[in-house]
Coordinates of C-alpha atoms and ligand atoms in Angstrom, one line a residue:
M1086 CA 97.5 227.3 -3.5
S1087 CA 98.4 230.9 -3.4
R1088 CA 100.3 232.4 -0.4
L1089 CA 99.8 235.9 1.1
V1090 CA 102.7 238.3 0.9
L1091 CA 102.5 240.8 3.7
I1092 CA 103.9 244.3 3.0
L1093 CA 103.9 246.7 6.0
G1094 CA 103.8 250.5 5.8
D1095 CA 107.6 250.7 6.4
Q1096 CA 108.4 248.0 3.8
L1097 CA 107.8 249.9 0.6
S1098 CA 110.8 248.7 -1.3
E1099 CA 110.4 246.7 -4.5
D1100 CA 113.3 244.5 -3.6
I1101 CA 112.0 243.7 -0.1
A1102 CA 112.7 240.1 1.0
A1103 CA 109.1 238.9 1.1
L1104 CA 108.5 239.9 -2.5
A1105 CA 111.8 238.3 -3.6
K1106 CA 110.6 235.0 -2.1
A1107 CA 107.1 235.2 -3.6
D1108 CA 105.7 234.1 -7.0
K1109 CA 104.0 236.9 -8.9
S1110 CA 101.9 234.5 -10.9
Q1111 CA 100.1 233.0 -8.0
D1112 CA 100.8 234.8 -4.7
V1113 CA 98.8 237.7 -3.4
V1114 CA 100.2 240.8 -1.8
V1115 CA 98.3 242.0 1.3
M1116 CA 98.5 245.7 2.3
A1117 CA 96.2 247.2 4.9
E1118 CA 95.7 250.6 6.5
V1119 CA 94.7 249.5 10.0
R1120 CA 93.6 251.5 13.0
D1121 CA 95.8 249.5 15.4
E1122 CA 98.9 250.8 13.8
G1123 CA 97.8 254.4 13.7
T1124 CA 96.8 254.6 17.3
Y1125 CA 99.0 252.3 19.5
V1126 CA 100.8 255.5 20.1
R1127 CA 99.1 258.7 18.9
H1128 CA 101.3 259.3 15.8
H1129 CA 101.7 262.7 14.3
P1130 CA 99.1 263.2 11.6
K1131 CA 101.9 264.0 9.0
K1132 CA 103.5 260.7 9.8
I1133 CA 100.3 258.8 9.3
A1134 CA 99.6 260.6 6.0
L1135 CA 103.1 260.0 4.7
V1136 CA 102.8 256.3 5.4
L1137 CA 99.3 255.9 4.0
A1138 CA 99.9 257.9 0.8
A1139 CA 103.2 256.1 0.2
M1140 CA 101.5 252.7 0.7
R1141 CA 98.7 253.5 -1.8
K1142 CA 101.3 254.5 -4.4
F1143 CA 103.4 251.5 -3.7
A1144 CA 100.4 249.2 -4.2
E1145 CA 99.8 250.8 -7.6
R1146 CA 103.4 250.3 -8.6
L1147 CA 103.2 246.6 -7.6
R1148 CA 100.0 246.2 -9.6
D1149 CA 101.7 247.9 -12.6
A1150 CA 104.5 245.4 -12.2
G1151 CA 102.0 242.5 -12.5
W1152 CA 101.3 241.7 -8.8
T1153 CA 97.9 241.0 -7.5
V1154 CA 97.4 243.3 -4.5
D1155 CA 94.6 243.0 -1.9
Y1156 CA 94.7 246.5 -0.5
T1157 CA 92.4 247.6 2.4
T1158 CA 91.8 251.3 3.0
L1159 CA 91.3 252.6 6.5
D1160 CA 87.6 253.5 5.8
D1161 CA 86.8 250.1 4.2
P1162 CA 83.8 248.8 6.2
D1163 CA 85.3 245.3 6.1
N1164 CA 88.6 246.5 7.6
A1165 CA 89.5 244.1 10.5
G1166 CA 91.4 246.9 12.2
S1167 CA 94.7 245.0 12.8
I1168 CA 97.4 243.4 10.7
V1169 CA 96.7 239.9 11.8
G1170 CA 92.9 240.4 11.5
E1171 CA 93.4 241.5 7.9
L1172 CA 95.7 238.5 7.1
L1173 CA 93.1 236.2 8.5
R1174 CA 90.3 237.8 6.5
R1175 CA 92.3 237.7 3.2
A1176 CA 93.5 234.1 3.9
E1177 CA 89.9 233.1 4.1
E1178 CA 88.9 235.0 1.0
R1179 CA 91.8 233.6 -1.0
G1180 CA 91.8 230.2 0.5
A1181 CA 95.5 230.7 1.5
S1182 CA 97.0 229.3 4.7
E1183 CA 100.6 230.6 4.4
V1184 CA 102.0 234.1 4.7
I1185 CA 105.4 235.4 3.7
A1186 CA 106.5 238.4 5.6
T1187 CA 109.6 240.5 6.0
E1188 CA 110.7 240.9 9.6
P1189 CA 108.9 243.9 11.1
G1190 CA 111.1 246.5 12.9
E1191 CA 109.3 246.1 16.2
W1192 CA 109.1 243.3 18.6
R1193 CA 105.3 244.0 19.1
L1194 CA 104.5 243.2 15.5
I1195 CA 107.0 240.3 15.3
D1196 CA 105.2 238.6 18.1
K1197 CA 101.8 239.2 16.7
L1198 CA 102.9 237.5 13.5
R1199 CA 104.6 234.7 15.3
Y1200 CA 101.6 233.9 17.3
A1201 CA 99.0 234.4 14.6
P1202 CA 96.9 231.4 13.8
L1203 CA 98.5 231.1 10.3
K1204 CA 101.7 229.7 9.0
V1205 CA 103.9 232.8 8.8
Q1206 CA 107.4 232.6 7.2
I1207 CA 109.4 235.7 8.4
C1208 CA 112.3 236.6 6.2
D1209 CA 115.3 238.7 7.3
D1210 CA 115.0 242.3 6.3
D1211 CA 118.1 242.6 4.0
R1212 CA 117.6 246.2 3.3
F1213 CA 120.0 246.8 6.2
I1214 CA 123.7 246.4 5.5
A1215 CA 124.4 244.5 8.8
S1216 CA 122.4 241.3 9.3
H1217 CA 121.5 240.2 12.8
A1218 CA 124.2 237.5 12.5
M1219 CA 126.9 240.1 11.6
F1220 CA 125.9 242.4 14.5
E1221 CA 125.8 239.5 17.0
G1222 CA 129.2 238.3 15.7
W1223 CA 130.7 241.8 16.2
A1224 CA 129.1 242.2 19.6
E1225 CA 130.1 238.8 20.9
G1226 CA 132.7 238.9 23.7
R1227 CA 133.0 242.7 23.7
K1228 CA 132.9 244.5 27.1
A1229 CA 131.5 247.6 25.5
L1230 CA 129.5 248.0 22.3
R1231 CA 130.8 251.3 21.1
M1232 CA 129.5 252.5 17.7
E1233 CA 132.9 253.8 16.5
Y1234 CA 134.4 250.3 16.2
F1235 CA 131.3 248.9 14.6
Y1236 CA 131.4 251.7 12.1
R1237 CA 135.0 251.0 11.1
E1238 CA 133.9 247.4 10.3
M1239 CA 131.1 248.7 8.2
R1240 CA 133.4 251.0 6.3
R1241 CA 135.6 248.0 5.5
K1242 CA 132.5 245.9 4.6
T1243 CA 131.0 248.4 2.3
G1244 CA 134.2 249.9 0.9
L1245 CA 132.6 253.4 1.4
L1246 CA 135.2 256.2 1.8
M1247 CA 138.1 253.7 1.7
D1248 CA 141.5 254.0 0.0
G1249 CA 142.3 250.4 -0.2
D1250 CA 142.6 249.3 3.4
D1251 CA 142.8 252.8 4.8
P1252 CA 140.1 255.4 5.5
A1253 CA 139.8 258.1 2.8
G1254 CA 141.4 261.4 4.1
G1255 CA 143.6 259.4 6.5
Q1256 CA 141.2 259.3 9.4
W1257 CA 138.1 257.2 10.3
N1258 CA 136.3 260.1 11.9
F1259 CA 136.2 263.8 11.2
D1260 CA 133.9 264.7 14.0
H1261 CA 136.2 267.3 15.6
D1262 CA 135.6 269.4 12.5
N1263 CA 131.9 269.1 12.8
R1264 CA 131.0 271.1 15.9
K1265 CA 130.7 274.7 14.5
P1266 CA 127.9 276.9 15.7
A1267 CA 125.8 278.2 12.9
P1268 CA 127.0 281.4 11.3
D1269 CA 124.6 284.5 11.3
D1270 CA 124.4 284.5 7.5
I1271 CA 123.3 280.9 7.0
Q1272 CA 122.2 280.1 3.5
T1273 CA 120.0 277.0 3.4
T1274 CA 117.3 275.9 1.0
G1275 CA 115.8 273.3 3.4
P1276 CA 114.6 269.9 2.0
L1277 CA 112.7 269.6 -1.3
T1278 CA 109.0 269.7 -0.8
F1279 CA 106.2 268.4 -2.9
D1280 CA 102.6 269.6 -3.5
P1281 CA 100.1 266.8 -2.7
D1282 CA 98.7 265.1 -5.7
Q1283 CA 95.2 263.5 -5.9
T1284 CA 96.2 260.3 -4.0
T1285 CA 97.9 262.3 -1.3
R1286 CA 95.0 264.7 -1.1
A1287 CA 92.6 261.9 -0.5
V1288 CA 94.8 260.6 2.3
L1289 CA 95.1 264.0 3.9
D1290 CA 91.3 264.3 4.0
L1291 CA 91.1 260.8 5.6
V1292 CA 93.8 261.5 8.2
A1293 CA 92.2 264.9 9.1
A1294 CA 88.9 263.1 9.7
E1295 CA 90.3 260.1 11.6
F1296 CA 93.4 261.4 13.4
G1297 CA 92.8 265.2 13.4
D1298 CA 92.9 265.2 17.3
H1299 CA 96.5 263.8 17.4
F1300 CA 99.3 266.2 18.3
G1301 CA 100.8 267.8 15.2
D1302 CA 99.8 269.9 12.2
L1303 CA 98.7 267.9 9.2
E1304 CA 99.1 270.7 6.7
P1305 CA 101.0 272.0 4.9
F1306 CA 102.2 268.6 3.8
G1307 CA 105.3 268.5 1.7
F1308 CA 106.8 265.0 2.0
A1309 CA 107.5 263.0 -1.1
T1310 CA 105.3 259.9 -1.1
D1311 CA 106.9 257.8 -3.8
R1312 CA 110.3 256.6 -4.8
A1313 CA 110.8 259.1 -7.6
G1314 CA 110.1 262.0 -5.2
A1315 CA 112.4 260.6 -2.6
R1316 CA 115.2 260.3 -5.2
Q1317 CA 114.7 263.9 -6.1
A1318 CA 114.9 264.9 -2.4
L1319 CA 118.2 262.9 -2.1
A1320 CA 119.6 264.7 -5.2
H1321 CA 118.5 268.1 -3.8
F1322 CA 120.2 267.3 -0.4
V1323 CA 123.5 266.2 -2.0
E1324 CA 123.7 269.3 -4.1
H1325 CA 122.5 272.0 -1.7
A1326 CA 123.0 270.9 1.8
L1327 CA 125.6 268.1 2.0
P1328 CA 128.7 270.4 1.4
C1329 CA 127.9 272.2 4.7
F1330 CA 126.4 269.2 6.6
G1331 CA 129.5 268.4 8.5
D1332 CA 130.4 271.9 9.6
Y1333 CA 127.0 272.7 11.1
Q1334 CA 125.7 269.3 12.0
D1335 CA 125.4 270.2 15.7
A1336 CA 124.2 273.8 15.3
M1337 CA 120.7 275.1 16.1
L1338 CA 119.1 278.3 15.0
D1339 CA 115.8 279.9 15.9
G1340 CA 113.3 279.5 13.1
E1341 CA 115.6 277.3 11.1
P1342 CA 114.4 273.7 11.6
Y1343 CA 116.5 272.1 8.9
L1344 CA 119.8 273.9 8.5
Y1345 CA 121.9 271.5 6.5
H1346 CA 120.3 268.3 7.5
A1347 CA 119.0 265.8 5.0
V1348 CA 115.5 265.0 6.2
L1349 CA 115.9 261.7 4.4
S1350 CA 115.2 259.4 7.4
P1351 CA 111.4 259.3 6.8
Y1352 CA 112.1 258.0 3.2
M1353 CA 114.8 255.5 4.3
N1354 CA 112.8 254.2 7.2
I1355 CA 109.7 253.4 5.1
G1356 CA 111.7 251.9 2.3
L1357 CA 111.5 254.6 -0.5
L1358 CA 115.3 255.0 -0.4
S1359 CA 117.8 252.4 0.5
P1360 CA 120.7 253.3 2.8
R1361 CA 123.1 252.0 0.3
E1362 CA 121.9 254.3 -2.5
V1363 CA 122.0 257.3 -0.2
C1364 CA 125.6 256.5 0.8
Q1365 CA 126.6 255.9 -2.8
A1366 CA 125.2 259.3 -3.8
V1367 CA 127.3 260.9 -1.1
Q1368 CA 130.4 258.9 -2.1
D1369 CA 129.9 260.0 -5.7
A1370 CA 129.7 263.6 -4.7
Y1371 CA 132.9 263.2 -2.6
D1372 CA 134.7 261.5 -5.5
A1373 CA 133.6 264.3 -7.9
G1374 CA 135.2 266.8 -5.5
D1375 CA 131.8 268.4 -4.7
V1376 CA 131.9 267.9 -0.9
P1377 CA 134.6 267.9 1.7
I1378 CA 135.6 264.8 3.5
N1379 CA 134.2 266.0 6.9
A1380 CA 130.8 266.3 5.3
A1381 CA 130.9 263.0 3.4
E1382 CA 132.4 261.1 6.3
G1383 CA 130.1 262.7 8.9
F1384 CA 127.0 261.8 6.9
I1385 CA 128.0 258.3 5.9
R1386 CA 128.8 257.6 9.6
Q1387 CA 125.3 258.5 10.5
I1388 CA 123.9 255.8 8.1
I1389 CA 126.3 252.9 8.0
G1390 CA 127.4 253.7 11.6
W1391 CA 124.6 254.9 13.8
R1392 CA 121.6 253.8 11.9
E1393 CA 122.8 250.2 11.5
Y1394 CA 124.3 250.1 15.0
V1395 CA 121.1 251.2 16.8
R1396 CA 119.1 248.5 14.9
G1397 CA 121.7 245.9 15.9
I1398 CA 121.3 247.0 19.6
Y1399 CA 117.5 246.9 19.4
F1400 CA 117.4 243.3 18.3
L1401 CA 120.4 242.2 20.4
E1402 CA 119.0 243.6 23.6
G1403 CA 115.5 242.1 23.2
R1404 CA 111.9 242.7 24.0
D1405 CA 112.4 244.4 27.4
Y1406 CA 114.6 247.1 26.1
T1407 CA 111.9 249.7 26.0
D1408 CA 111.0 249.0 29.7
R1409 CA 114.5 249.7 31.0
N1410 CA 114.9 252.5 33.6
V1411 CA 118.1 252.0 35.5
L1412 CA 118.0 255.6 36.8
A1413 CA 114.5 254.9 38.3
H1414 CA 113.1 258.1 36.8
S1415 CA 109.4 258.5 37.3
R1416 CA 108.3 262.0 36.6
D1417 CA 105.4 262.4 34.2
L1418 CA 106.3 263.9 30.8
P1419 CA 105.6 267.6 31.3
G1420 CA 102.8 269.2 29.3
L1421 CA 105.2 271.5 27.4
Y1422 CA 106.2 268.4 25.3
W1423 CA 102.6 268.5 24.0
G1424 CA 102.8 272.3 23.3
A1425 CA 101.9 273.7 26.8
E1426 CA 103.4 277.2 27.2
T1427 CA 107.0 277.4 28.3
K1428 CA 109.4 280.3 28.7
M1429 CA 112.4 278.1 27.8
R1430 CA 113.1 279.3 24.3
C1431 CA 115.1 276.2 23.2
L1432 CA 112.4 273.8 24.2
R1433 CA 109.6 276.0 22.8
Q1434 CA 111.3 276.1 19.4
A1435 CA 112.0 272.3 19.3
V1436 CA 108.5 271.4 20.3
A1437 CA 106.8 274.0 18.0
Q1438 CA 108.7 272.8 15.0
T1439 CA 108.0 269.2 15.9
R1440 CA 104.3 270.0 15.9
T1441 CA 104.6 271.8 12.6
H1442 CA 107.0 269.5 10.7
A1443 CA 107.1 266.2 12.5
Y1444 CA 110.8 266.8 12.4
A1445 CA 113.6 268.0 14.7
H1446 CA 117.2 267.4 14.0
H1447 CA 119.5 265.2 16.0
I1448 CA 120.9 267.8 18.4
Q1449 CA 117.5 269.2 19.2
R1450 CA 116.3 265.7 20.0
L1451 CA 119.3 264.8 22.0
M1452 CA 120.5 268.0 23.7
V1453 CA 117.2 269.9 24.1
T1454 CA 114.1 267.7 24.5
G1455 CA 116.1 264.6 25.5
N1456 CA 118.5 266.5 27.8
F1457 CA 115.7 268.2 29.6
A1458 CA 113.7 265.0 30.1
L1459 CA 116.8 263.3 31.5
L1460 CA 117.8 266.1 33.8
A1461 CA 114.3 266.4 35.0
G1462 CA 114.1 262.7 35.7
V1463 CA 111.1 261.9 33.4
D1464 CA 110.0 258.3 33.1
P1465 CA 111.9 257.0 30.0
A1466 CA 108.9 254.9 28.9
Q1467 CA 106.9 258.1 28.5
V1468 CA 109.8 259.8 26.8
H1469 CA 110.0 256.9 24.4
D1470 CA 106.2 257.0 23.6
W1471 CA 106.6 260.7 22.9
Y1472 CA 109.5 260.3 20.4
L1473 CA 107.8 257.4 18.8
A1474 CA 104.6 259.4 18.2
V1475 CA 105.8 262.8 17.1
Y1476 CA 108.5 262.3 14.4
A1477 CA 107.8 261.3 10.9
D1478 CA 110.8 259.0 10.9
A1479 CA 110.0 257.2 14.2
F1480 CA 109.9 253.4 14.0
E1481 CA 110.7 251.5 17.1
W1482 CA 113.9 249.7 16.0
V1483 CA 115.6 253.1 15.5
E1484 CA 113.7 255.4 17.9
A1485 CA 113.9 253.2 21.0
P1486 CA 117.7 252.8 21.2
N1487 CA 118.1 256.5 20.5
T1488 CA 115.7 257.5 23.1
V1489 CA 115.9 254.8 25.8
G1490 CA 119.6 254.3 25.4
M1491 CA 121.4 257.3 23.9
S1492 CA 119.2 260.0 25.2
Q1493 CA 117.8 258.8 28.5
F1494 CA 120.6 256.4 29.6
A1495 CA 117.8 254.1 30.8
D1496 CA 119.8 251.1 29.5
G1497 CA 122.6 251.8 31.9
G1498 CA 125.2 252.5 29.3
V1499 CA 124.7 249.9 26.6
I1500 CA 124.9 252.7 23.9
A1501 CA 126.3 255.7 25.6
S1502 CA 129.5 255.6 27.8
K1503 CA 128.1 258.5 29.8
P1504 CA 124.7 260.3 29.9
Y1505 CA 124.2 263.1 27.3
V1506 CA 123.5 265.9 29.8
S1507 CA 124.6 269.5 29.6
S1508 CA 123.9 272.8 31.3
G1509 CA 122.6 275.8 29.3
A1510 CA 126.2 276.6 28.2
Y1511 CA 126.2 273.9 25.5
I1512 CA 122.9 275.1 24.1
N1513 CA 124.1 278.7 24.1
R1514 CA 127.3 277.7 22.3
M1515 CA 125.5 275.8 19.6
S1516 CA 122.5 278.0 19.1
D1517 CA 121.1 281.5 19.2
H1518 CA 118.1 280.5 21.4
C1519 CA 119.5 281.9 24.6
K1520 CA 119.7 285.4 23.3
Q1521 CA 116.0 285.4 22.9
C1522 CA 115.0 283.5 26.1
S1523 CA 113.3 284.8 29.2
Y1524 CA 115.9 283.0 31.2
K1525 CA 119.5 284.0 31.5
V1526 CA 121.9 281.3 30.4
T1527 CA 124.8 282.8 32.3
K1528 CA 122.8 282.9 35.6
K1529 CA 123.4 279.8 37.7
T1530 CA 121.0 280.5 40.6
G1531 CA 118.2 282.8 41.6
E1532 CA 115.4 284.5 39.7
G1533 CA 115.8 284.0 35.9
A1534 CA 118.6 281.4 36.1
C1535 CA 118.5 279.0 33.1
P1536 CA 116.7 275.8 34.3
F1537 CA 119.3 273.6 32.5
N1538 CA 121.9 275.1 34.8
L1539 CA 119.9 274.1 37.9
L1540 CA 118.8 270.7 36.7
Y1541 CA 122.3 269.7 35.5
W1542 CA 123.8 269.8 39.0
D1543 CA 120.7 268.4 40.5
F1544 CA 121.0 265.4 38.2
L1545 CA 124.7 264.8 38.9
T1546 CA 124.0 265.1 42.6
R1547 CA 121.1 262.6 42.5
H1548 CA 123.1 260.1 40.6
R1549 CA 126.5 260.7 42.1
E1550 CA 127.0 257.1 43.2
R1551 CA 126.5 255.8 39.7
F1552 CA 128.5 258.4 37.8
E1553 CA 131.3 259.8 39.9
N1554 CA 133.8 257.1 39.0
N1555 CA 133.0 257.3 35.3
P1556 CA 136.3 258.5 33.9
R1557 CA 134.4 260.9 31.5
M1558 CA 132.5 262.5 34.3
G1559 CA 135.1 262.9 37.1
N1560 CA 135.8 266.6 36.1
M1561 CA 132.1 267.5 36.4
Y1562 CA 132.1 266.2 40.0
R1563 CA 135.4 268.0 40.8
T1564 CA 133.9 271.3 39.5
W1565 CA 130.8 270.8 41.7
D1566 CA 132.9 270.0 44.7
R1567 CA 135.0 273.1 44.3
M1568 CA 131.9 275.4 44.4
D1569 CA 131.3 277.0 47.8
E1570 CA 128.7 275.2 49.9
D1571 CA 126.2 278.1 50.0
R1572 CA 126.2 278.1 46.2
R1573 CA 125.7 274.4 46.0
K1574 CA 122.8 274.6 48.4
A1575 CA 121.2 277.4 46.4
V1576 CA 121.5 275.5 43.1
L1577 CA 119.8 272.4 44.6
S1578 CA 117.0 274.3 46.3
D1579 CA 116.3 276.3 43.2
A1580 CA 116.3 273.1 41.2
K1581 CA 113.8 271.5 43.6
R1582 CA 111.6 274.6 43.4
F1583 CA 111.7 274.5 39.6
L1584 CA 110.7 270.8 39.5
K1585 CA 107.9 271.5 41.9
R1586 CA 106.5 274.2 39.7
L1587 CA 106.9 271.9 36.6
D1588 CA 104.9 269.2 38.3
A1589 CA 102.2 271.6 39.3
G1590 CA 101.8 272.5 35.7
E1591 CA 102.9 276.1 36.1
V1592 CA 104.4 277.9 33.1
V1593 CA 108.2 277.4 33.5
Ligands
FAD443 C1 116.0 260.9 21.3 C2 116.2 260.6 19.8 C3 115.3 260.0 19.1 C4 115.5 259.6 17.7 N1 114.5 259.0 17.0 C5 114.7 258.7 15.7 C6 113.7 258.0 15.0 O1 112.7 257.7 15.5 N2 114.0 257.7 13.7 C7 115.2 258.0 13.1 O2 115.4 257.7 11.9 N3 116.1 258.6 13.8 C8 116.0 259.0 15.1 N4 116.9 259.6 15.8 C9 118.2 259.9 15.1 C10 118.3 261.2 14.4 O3 117.9 262.3 15.2 C11 117.5 261.2 13.1 O4 117.8 260.1 12.3 C12 117.7 262.5 12.3 O5 117.4 263.6 13.0 C13 116.9 262.4 11.0 O6 116.9 263.6 10.3 P1 117.8 263.8 9.0 O7 117.4 262.8 8.0 O8 117.7 265.3 8.6 O9 119.2 263.4 9.5 P2 120.7 263.9 9.3 O10 121.2 264.7 10.4 O11 120.7 264.6 7.9 O12 121.4 262.5 9.2 C14 121.5 261.7 8.1 C15 120.9 260.3 8.3 O13 121.6 259.6 9.3 C16 120.8 258.7 10.0 N5 121.0 259.0 11.4 C17 121.6 260.0 12.0 N6 121.7 259.9 13.3 C18 121.1 258.7 13.6 C19 120.9 258.0 14.8 N7 121.4 258.4 16.0 N8 120.3 256.8 14.7 C20 119.9 256.3 13.5 N9 120.0 256.9 12.4 C21 120.7 258.1 12.4 C22 119.4 259.0 9.6 O14 118.9 258.0 8.7 C23 119.5 260.4 8.9 O15 118.5 260.5 7.8 C24 116.7 260.0 17.1 C25 117.7 260.7 17.9 C26 117.4 260.9 19.2 C27 118.5 261.6 20.0
SF4_444 S1 118.7 280.2 28.6 FE1 118.4 278.1 29.1 S2 116.2 277.7 28.7 FE2 116.7 279.6 27.7 S3 117.2 279.0 25.6 FE3 119.1 279.0 26.7 S4 119.4 276.9 27.4 FE4 117.3 277.1 26.8

């Protein structure tokens, strides 16, 4: 009897575990475009189009390789609308009672498969370098799960950027070289883009009709939608952007969404590129002398360090992770996250490019949109839903730890040893937004004062009990305590007024 082999939209890798376990001559691959997955949060139309176009092309590749594929399009009148519904329908059609699946990257779907009225064998997703067992072993008995130590183990395990037992360049981490603000004469090509072919065009029409009311611009659409395109995008990044990646990793510039970032996360996260091959391309460029160590190390750390680490945390912490809210924040996500007018230039830029490209780089996500939500005390569950919806690379295993943990500190410090909060000074140092803003970044109180300046102190005051004894935050409290009392009062009352106007839906 044939078995069904489930391939999800972020499992588009020919060496995926479920395929490796299956028998091409008798098992049937099931792939389905289902409404449930497109709407459980209102995903950006570009993200939906990327996934659907890449699924259709992957199904063709599998057929060319000799697999039988039962593929259901979104507009198929028999479409059951959910993954489990489709599995049941195909099981009946094929007379199959067993399913082989690769572990989904989300508890929601894992549970749906576990409790489906079918025998489902869930295989480990070995596209990741660290298995669950390795991460659990590393985490066991540690007081704090800091990424840096995990990363060193991963360097040793993979042999990437290693000189024997020692780190290449004599240091594990070159982050101190990677905090330069962007220069005025930045030369960047941005990521490689692709004209939609016939398959992608058909998907774009479908997405426009079905999900056109979701936040985000569907067109122009330039993502690669197959492995060959993703490989070209990788080569383009390594040649044109990687050499400067390290230096300007934290910089932000008005009208420059990409700077020297890779924009490879959408491809890695849906399986068109493997993290190993991406890192190997970077190692090769370093070995050839084409990129400096701070760029190669900084980039490889993001992948074998952060990417693997956040996945480990997501699965280690369990199903309730996305509900955590240790700071008891409850404000609704302000309308400006969905494009409502704002005078704050940094936020307007980050949200506008998110709407256009389904992309913002790490510092924009962490120190602009994330920082503001944290300072303003927004409900982390709503922040999580927003990040999961609006970015082309957003899948819960990677998005949730970054949002709930790193950015909103809602997990109480599992990921971050202190909250990532800053006043306007940080944004001013790392960007040119403040020069063009209606607010004045150097103004701390009164008319025109930068809202980040007000909210920063308001946040620290609200959470004093929790943070004042944090060794990395003591200085902040000492600075606050040294300010004269009238000034402190003015800051807090201006912050209160600002939040009131924000809640009232006024343009702030
Ligand atoms: C609040 C918040 C939400 C985020 N949500 C996501 C998400 O949904 N999906 C996602 O892939 N990344 C997420 N990140 C991490 C990071 O911002 C993106 O991986 C990165 O911006 C992707 O763009 P890039 O490919 O140009 O990355 P680069 O800056 O060029 O980095 C290279 C690669 O490193 C990896 N990487 C870098 N930082 C991280 C990180 N913190 N966690 C995991 N991988 C990392 C990515 O795969 C990325 O492609 C989030 C970060 C924050 C602060
Ligand atoms: S002044 Fe404040 S609000 Fe304006 S861009 Fe700078 S940090 Fe953002």
